Every structure is written in C-alpha cells, then in structure tokens.
PDB file of C-alpha atoms in Angstrom:
ATOM      1  CA  MET Q1215      87.249  13.253 105.746  1.00 72.00           C
ATOM      2  CA  PRO Q1216      87.964   9.420 106.340  1.00 84.00           C
ATOM      3  CA  VAL Q1217      85.211   6.872 105.502  1.00 90.00           C
ATOM      4  CA  PRO Q1218      83.917   5.614 108.892  1.00 93.00           C
ATOM      5  CA  ALA Q1219      84.503   2.049 109.135  1.00 94.00           C
ATOM      6  CA  HIS Q1220      81.114   0.889 109.280  1.00 96.00           C
ATOM      7  CA  ARG Q1221      80.214   2.566 105.888  1.00 97.00           C
ATOM      8  CA  ALA Q1222      83.328   0.961 104.387  1.00 96.00           C
ATOM      9  CA  ALA Q1223      82.414  -2.499 105.799  1.00 96.00           C
ATOM     10  CA  PHE Q1224      78.852  -1.954 104.362  1.00 98.00           C
ATOM     11  CA  GLY Q1225      80.084  -0.662 100.980  1.00 98.00           C
ATOM     12  CA  ALA Q1226      82.596  -3.882 100.702  1.00 97.00           C
ATOM     13  CA  ARG Q1227      79.649  -6.096 101.649  1.00 97.00           C
ATOM     14  CA  VAL Q1228      77.319  -4.682  98.871  1.00 98.00           C
ATOM     15  CA  ARG Q1229      80.198  -4.977  96.300  1.00 98.00           C
ATOM     16  CA  GLU Q1230      80.986  -8.389  97.524  1.00 97.00           C
ATOM     17  CA  LEU Q1231      77.345  -9.487  97.034  1.00 98.00           C
ATOM     18  CA  ARG Q1232      77.149  -7.685  93.614  1.00 98.00           C
ATOM     19  CA  THR Q1233      80.087  -9.032  91.990  1.00 98.00           C
ATOM     20  CA  GLU Q1234      79.307 -12.524  93.414  1.00 98.00           C
ATOM     21  CA  ARG Q1235      76.107 -12.134  91.098  1.00 98.00           C
ATOM     22  CA  GLY Q1236      78.197 -10.965  88.067  1.00 98.00           C
ATOM     23  CA  TRP Q1237      76.274  -7.755  87.935  1.00 98.00           C
ATOM     24  CA  SER Q1238      77.750  -4.262  86.927  1.00 98.00           C
ATOM     25  CA  GLN Q1239      77.115  -1.139  89.165  1.00 98.00           C
ATOM     26  CA  GLU Q1240      74.684  -0.182  86.307  1.00 97.00           C
ATOM     27  CA  GLY Q1241      72.856  -3.547  86.188  1.00 97.00           C
ATOM     28  CA  PHE Q1242      72.597  -3.704  89.986  1.00 98.00           C
ATOM     29  CA  ALA Q1243      71.517   0.152  90.314  1.00 98.00           C
ATOM     30  CA  HIS Q1244      68.668  -0.656  87.404  1.00 97.00           C
ATOM     31  CA  ARG Q1245      67.632  -3.786  89.750  1.00 97.00           C
ATOM     32  CA  ALA Q1246      67.542  -1.769  93.189  1.00 97.00           C
ATOM     33  CA  GLU Q1247      65.824   1.296  91.188  1.00 97.00           C
ATOM     34  CA  LEU Q1248      68.617   3.570  92.300  1.00 97.00           C
ATOM     35  CA  ASP Q1249      70.966   5.917  90.327  1.00 97.00           C
ATOM     36  CA  ARG Q1250      74.441   4.085  89.310  1.00 97.00           C
ATOM     37  CA  THR Q1251      76.285   7.090  90.911  1.00 97.00           C
ATOM     38  CA  TYR Q1252      74.542   6.524  94.347  1.00 97.00           C
ATOM     39  CA  VAL Q1253      75.358   2.682  94.285  1.00 98.00           C
ATOM     40  CA  SER Q1254      78.876   3.623  93.512  1.00 98.00           C
ATOM     41  CA  GLY Q1255      79.026   6.103  96.471  1.00 98.00           C
ATOM     42  CA  ILE Q1256      77.655   3.225  98.768  1.00 98.00           C
ATOM     43  CA  GLU Q1257      80.181   0.927  97.796  1.00 98.00           C
ATOM     44  CA  ARG Q1258      83.073   3.442  98.420  1.00 97.00           C
ATOM     45  CA  GLY Q1259      81.478   4.464 101.842  1.00 97.00           C
ATOM     46  CA  THR Q1260      80.570   8.089 100.812  1.00 96.00           C
ATOM     47  CA  ARG Q1261      76.871   7.555 101.126  1.00 97.00           C
ATOM     48  CA  ASN Q1262      75.011   7.198 104.234  1.00 97.00           C
ATOM     49  CA  PRO Q1263      71.867   5.052 103.189  1.00 98.00           C
ATOM     50  CA  THR Q1264      68.843   4.961 105.090  1.00 98.00           C
ATOM     51  CA  LEU Q1265      66.764   1.881 106.488  1.00 98.00           C
ATOM     52  CA  ASP Q1266      64.656   1.951 103.349  1.00 97.00           C
ATOM     53  CA  ILE Q1267      67.541   2.124 101.081  1.00 98.00           C
ATOM     54  CA  ILE Q1268      69.268  -0.781 102.909  1.00 98.00           C
ATOM     55  CA  TYR Q1269      66.160  -3.032 102.480  1.00 97.00           C
ATOM     56  CA  ARG Q1270      65.933  -2.221  98.792  1.00 97.00           C
ATOM     57  CA  LEU Q1271      69.453  -2.866  98.421  1.00 98.00           C
ATOM     58  CA  ALA Q1272      68.982  -6.329 100.259  1.00 97.00           C
ATOM     59  CA  GLN Q1273      65.957  -7.020  98.231  1.00 97.00           C
ATOM     60  CA  ALA Q1274      67.753  -6.430  94.849  1.00 98.00           C
ATOM     61  CA  LEU Q1275      70.543  -8.888  96.101  1.00 98.00           C
ATOM     62  CA  GLY Q1276      68.125 -11.441  97.463  1.00 97.00           C
ATOM     63  CA  VAL Q1277      69.616 -11.466 100.914  1.00 97.00           C
ATOM     64  CA  PRO Q1278      68.047 -10.509 104.443  1.00 96.00           C
ATOM     65  CA  ALA Q1279      68.865  -6.792 105.249  1.00 97.00           C
ATOM     66  CA  ALA Q1280      70.901  -8.232 108.270  1.00 96.00           C
ATOM     67  CA  ASP Q1281      73.368  -9.725 105.892  1.00 96.00           C
ATOM     68  CA  LEU Q1282      74.553  -6.635 104.673  1.00 97.00           C
ATOM     69  CA  LEU Q1283      75.525  -5.408 108.179  1.00 95.00           C
ATOM     70  CA  THR Q1284      77.514  -8.869 109.158  1.00 75.00           C
ATOM     71  CA  ARG Q1285      80.945  -7.313 108.800  1.00 62.00           C
TER      72      ARG Q1285
ATOM     73  CA  MET S  97      50.710   6.866 105.280  1.00 72.00           C
ATOM     74  CA  PRO S  98      51.144   3.357 106.804  1.00 84.00           C
ATOM     75  CA  VAL S  99      54.325   2.432 108.342  1.00 90.00           C
ATOM     76  CA  PRO S 100      56.526  -0.051 105.863  1.00 93.00           C
ATOM     77  CA  ALA S 101      56.785  -3.267 107.485  1.00 94.00           C
ATOM     78  CA  HIS S 102      60.681  -3.099 107.763  1.00 96.00           C
ATOM     79  CA  ARG S 103      60.216   0.180 109.543  1.00 97.00           C
ATOM     80  CA  ALA S 104      57.777  -1.085 112.068  1.00 96.00           C
ATOM     81  CA  ALA S 105      60.004  -4.196 112.538  1.00 96.00           C
ATOM     82  CA  PHE S 106      63.040  -2.244 113.075  1.00 98.00           C
ATOM     83  CA  GLY S 107      61.264  -0.102 115.867  1.00 98.00           C
ATOM     84  CA  ALA S 108      59.940  -3.080 117.452  1.00 97.00           C
ATOM     85  CA  ARG S 109      63.417  -4.527 117.820  1.00 97.00           C
ATOM     86  CA  VAL S 110      64.908  -1.197 119.405  1.00 98.00           C
ATOM     87  CA  ARG S 111      62.166  -1.128 121.570  1.00 98.00           C
ATOM     88  CA  GLU S 112      62.424  -4.768 122.592  1.00 97.00           C
ATOM     89  CA  LEU S 113      66.070  -4.249 123.416  1.00 98.00           C
ATOM     90  CA  ARG S 114      65.772  -1.096 125.134  1.00 98.00           C
ATOM     91  CA  THR S 115      62.759  -2.308 127.538  1.00 98.00           C
ATOM     92  CA  GLU S 116      64.940  -5.386 128.173  1.00 98.00           C
ATOM     93  CA  ARG S 117      67.606  -3.298 129.653  1.00 98.00           C
ATOM     94  CA  GLY S 118      65.023  -1.114 131.558  1.00 98.00           C
ATOM     95  CA  TRP S 119      65.785   2.036 129.981  1.00 98.00           C
ATOM     96  CA  SER S 120      63.344   4.760 129.599  1.00 98.00           C
ATOM     97  CA  GLN S 121      63.293   6.289 125.751  1.00 98.00           C
ATOM     98  CA  GLU S 122      64.898   9.400 127.648  1.00 97.00           C
ATOM     99  CA  GLY S 123      67.700   7.371 129.135  1.00 97.00           C
ATOM    100  CA  PHE S 124      68.266   5.616 125.916  1.00 98.00           C
ATOM    101  CA  ALA S 125      68.241   8.675 123.854  1.00 98.00           C
ATOM    102  CA  HIS S 126      70.796  10.101 125.867  1.00 97.00           C
ATOM    103  CA  ARG S 127      72.929   7.200 125.636  1.00 97.00           C
ATOM    104  CA  ALA S 128      72.848   7.314 121.913  1.00 97.00           C
ATOM    105  CA  GLU S 129      73.217  11.066 121.917  1.00 97.00           C
ATOM    106  CA  LEU S 130      69.960  11.344 119.990  1.00 97.00           C
ATOM    107  CA  ASP S 131      66.782  13.320 120.687  1.00 97.00           C
ATOM    108  CA  ARG S 132      64.078  11.411 122.784  1.00 97.00           C
ATOM    109  CA  THR S 133      61.451  12.459 120.187  1.00 97.00           C
ATOM    110  CA  TYR S 134      63.673  11.006 117.521  1.00 97.00           C
ATOM    111  CA  VAL S 135      63.922   7.566 119.211  1.00 98.00           C
ATOM    112  CA  SER S 136      60.187   7.693 119.725  1.00 98.00           C
ATOM    113  CA  GLY S 137      59.896   8.106 115.877  1.00 98.00           C
ATOM    114  CA  ILE S 138      62.265   5.169 115.166  1.00 98.00           C
ATOM    115  CA  GLU S 139      60.307   2.722 117.627  1.00 98.00           C
ATOM    116  CA  ARG S 140      56.901   4.007 116.282  1.00 97.00           C
ATOM    117  CA  GLY S 141      58.318   3.319 112.464  1.00 97.00           C
ATOM    118  CA  THR S 142      57.840   7.033 111.487  1.00 96.00           C
ATOM    119  CA  ARG S 143      61.625   7.708 111.058  1.00 97.00           C
ATOM    120  CA  ASN S 144      63.904   6.321 108.487  1.00 97.00           C
ATOM    121  CA  PRO S 145      67.250   6.154 110.077  1.00 98.00           C
ATOM    122  CA  THR S 146      70.652   6.025 108.058  1.00 98.00           C
ATOM    123  CA  LEU S 147      73.307   3.661 108.548  1.00 98.00           C
ATOM    124  CA  ASP S 148      75.203   5.811 110.866  1.00 97.00           C
ATOM    125  CA  ILE S 149      72.218   6.169 113.391  1.00 98.00           C
ATOM    126  CA  ILE S 150      71.512   2.380 112.857  1.00 98.00           C
ATOM    127  CA  TYR S 151      75.173   1.811 114.231  1.00 97.00           C
ATOM    128  CA  ARG S 152      74.965   4.423 116.974  1.00 97.00           C
ATOM    129  CA  LEU S 153      71.519   2.905 118.169  1.00 98.00           C
ATOM    130  CA  ALA S 154      73.362  -0.809 118.303  1.00 97.00           C
ATOM    131  CA  GLN S 155      76.591   0.615 119.989  1.00 97.00           C
ATOM    132  CA  ALA S 156      74.205   2.372 122.872  1.00 98.00           C
ATOM    133  CA  LEU S 157      72.336  -1.026 123.200  1.00 98.00           C
ATOM    134  CA  GLY S 158      75.616  -3.076 122.924  1.00 97.00           C
ATOM    135  CA  VAL S 159      74.630  -5.461 120.149  1.00 97.00           C
ATOM    136  CA  PRO S 160      75.800  -5.999 116.427  1.00 96.00           C
ATOM    137  CA  ALA S 161      74.244  -3.547 113.995  1.00 97.00           C
ATOM    138  CA  ALA S 162      72.780  -6.472 112.274  1.00 96.00           C
ATOM    139  CA  ASP S 163      70.989  -7.689 115.436  1.00 96.00           C
ATOM    140  CA  LEU S 164      68.586  -4.766 114.855  1.00 97.00           C
ATOM    141  CA  LEU S 165      67.521  -5.906 111.342  1.00 95.00           C
ATOM    142  CA  THR S 166      66.931  -9.554 112.160  1.00 76.00           C
ATOM    143  CA  ARG S 167      63.109  -9.413 112.248  1.00 63.00           C
TER     144      ARG S 167
END
C-alpha cells in the first residue's frame, strides 16, 4: 500500500527536525517516551499518529505542533 | 477524566471553522465523510483523531491541516 502524501510529508518533517538536532531515532524516541520502532514507522509514513502523539513529538522537538504539519 | 488542553483547543478550532461556514455538525460530518457523533466528540475534546482524520477535517474545511493546530 503506497504511503499517503500527508503521512510521508509528516514523517519527513519529523526526521528533518530530529536530524537538525543531531538526535538518533533511539535518542528522540526516549525523549518523546515512544518506542524507537514507532518513531521509525512515523518517519517512513507507515504509522498514523494521533493528535496526542503529534503533540508529544512536537514537545520533544521543542516546536509548535502546527510546525509538524507545515509541508 | 479532564480533556487535555491540546484536544480542547483542537476541538474549539474545528468548531470555530465549522460555525464560520454556517455548517451544522451533521452537514460538516457528511462533507468529511465522518459520523456526526465522532465530529461532536472531536469538538468536545473527547476524541483523539489520527493524522489521516486531521487531514480529512482540514480538507473538508478548506484549510491547511496546520491551521487546525494553531491554538
């Protein structure tokens, strides 16, 4: 099943912000209190995170949640 | 259980945009191809919508998805 464009864009944005901070997926997952494989799935667009998870990711990255949906 | 602030803000933003357009919950739910009770739960902050649903709501409202998370 192809990855919907908005999930791919969301995942790319999360990856962009994570790598800008020099964090590994493991380090970022720990900060966001999520499983590393879940973060990997989000970045690949294979996961469909909820509003709560979106805010948790944004908080861990130190950005407004809207910033993760700007693509 | 109290409604988390980010869910209350999201729900209020969806309601604001819906009522600006003069749409009932029923009318909006039909446009977004969602159940009316689900839209009602989103607006009250009792639902935790996924990324896919957030994009579907935004598309039905004719706004960028990030616009639903600006509060």
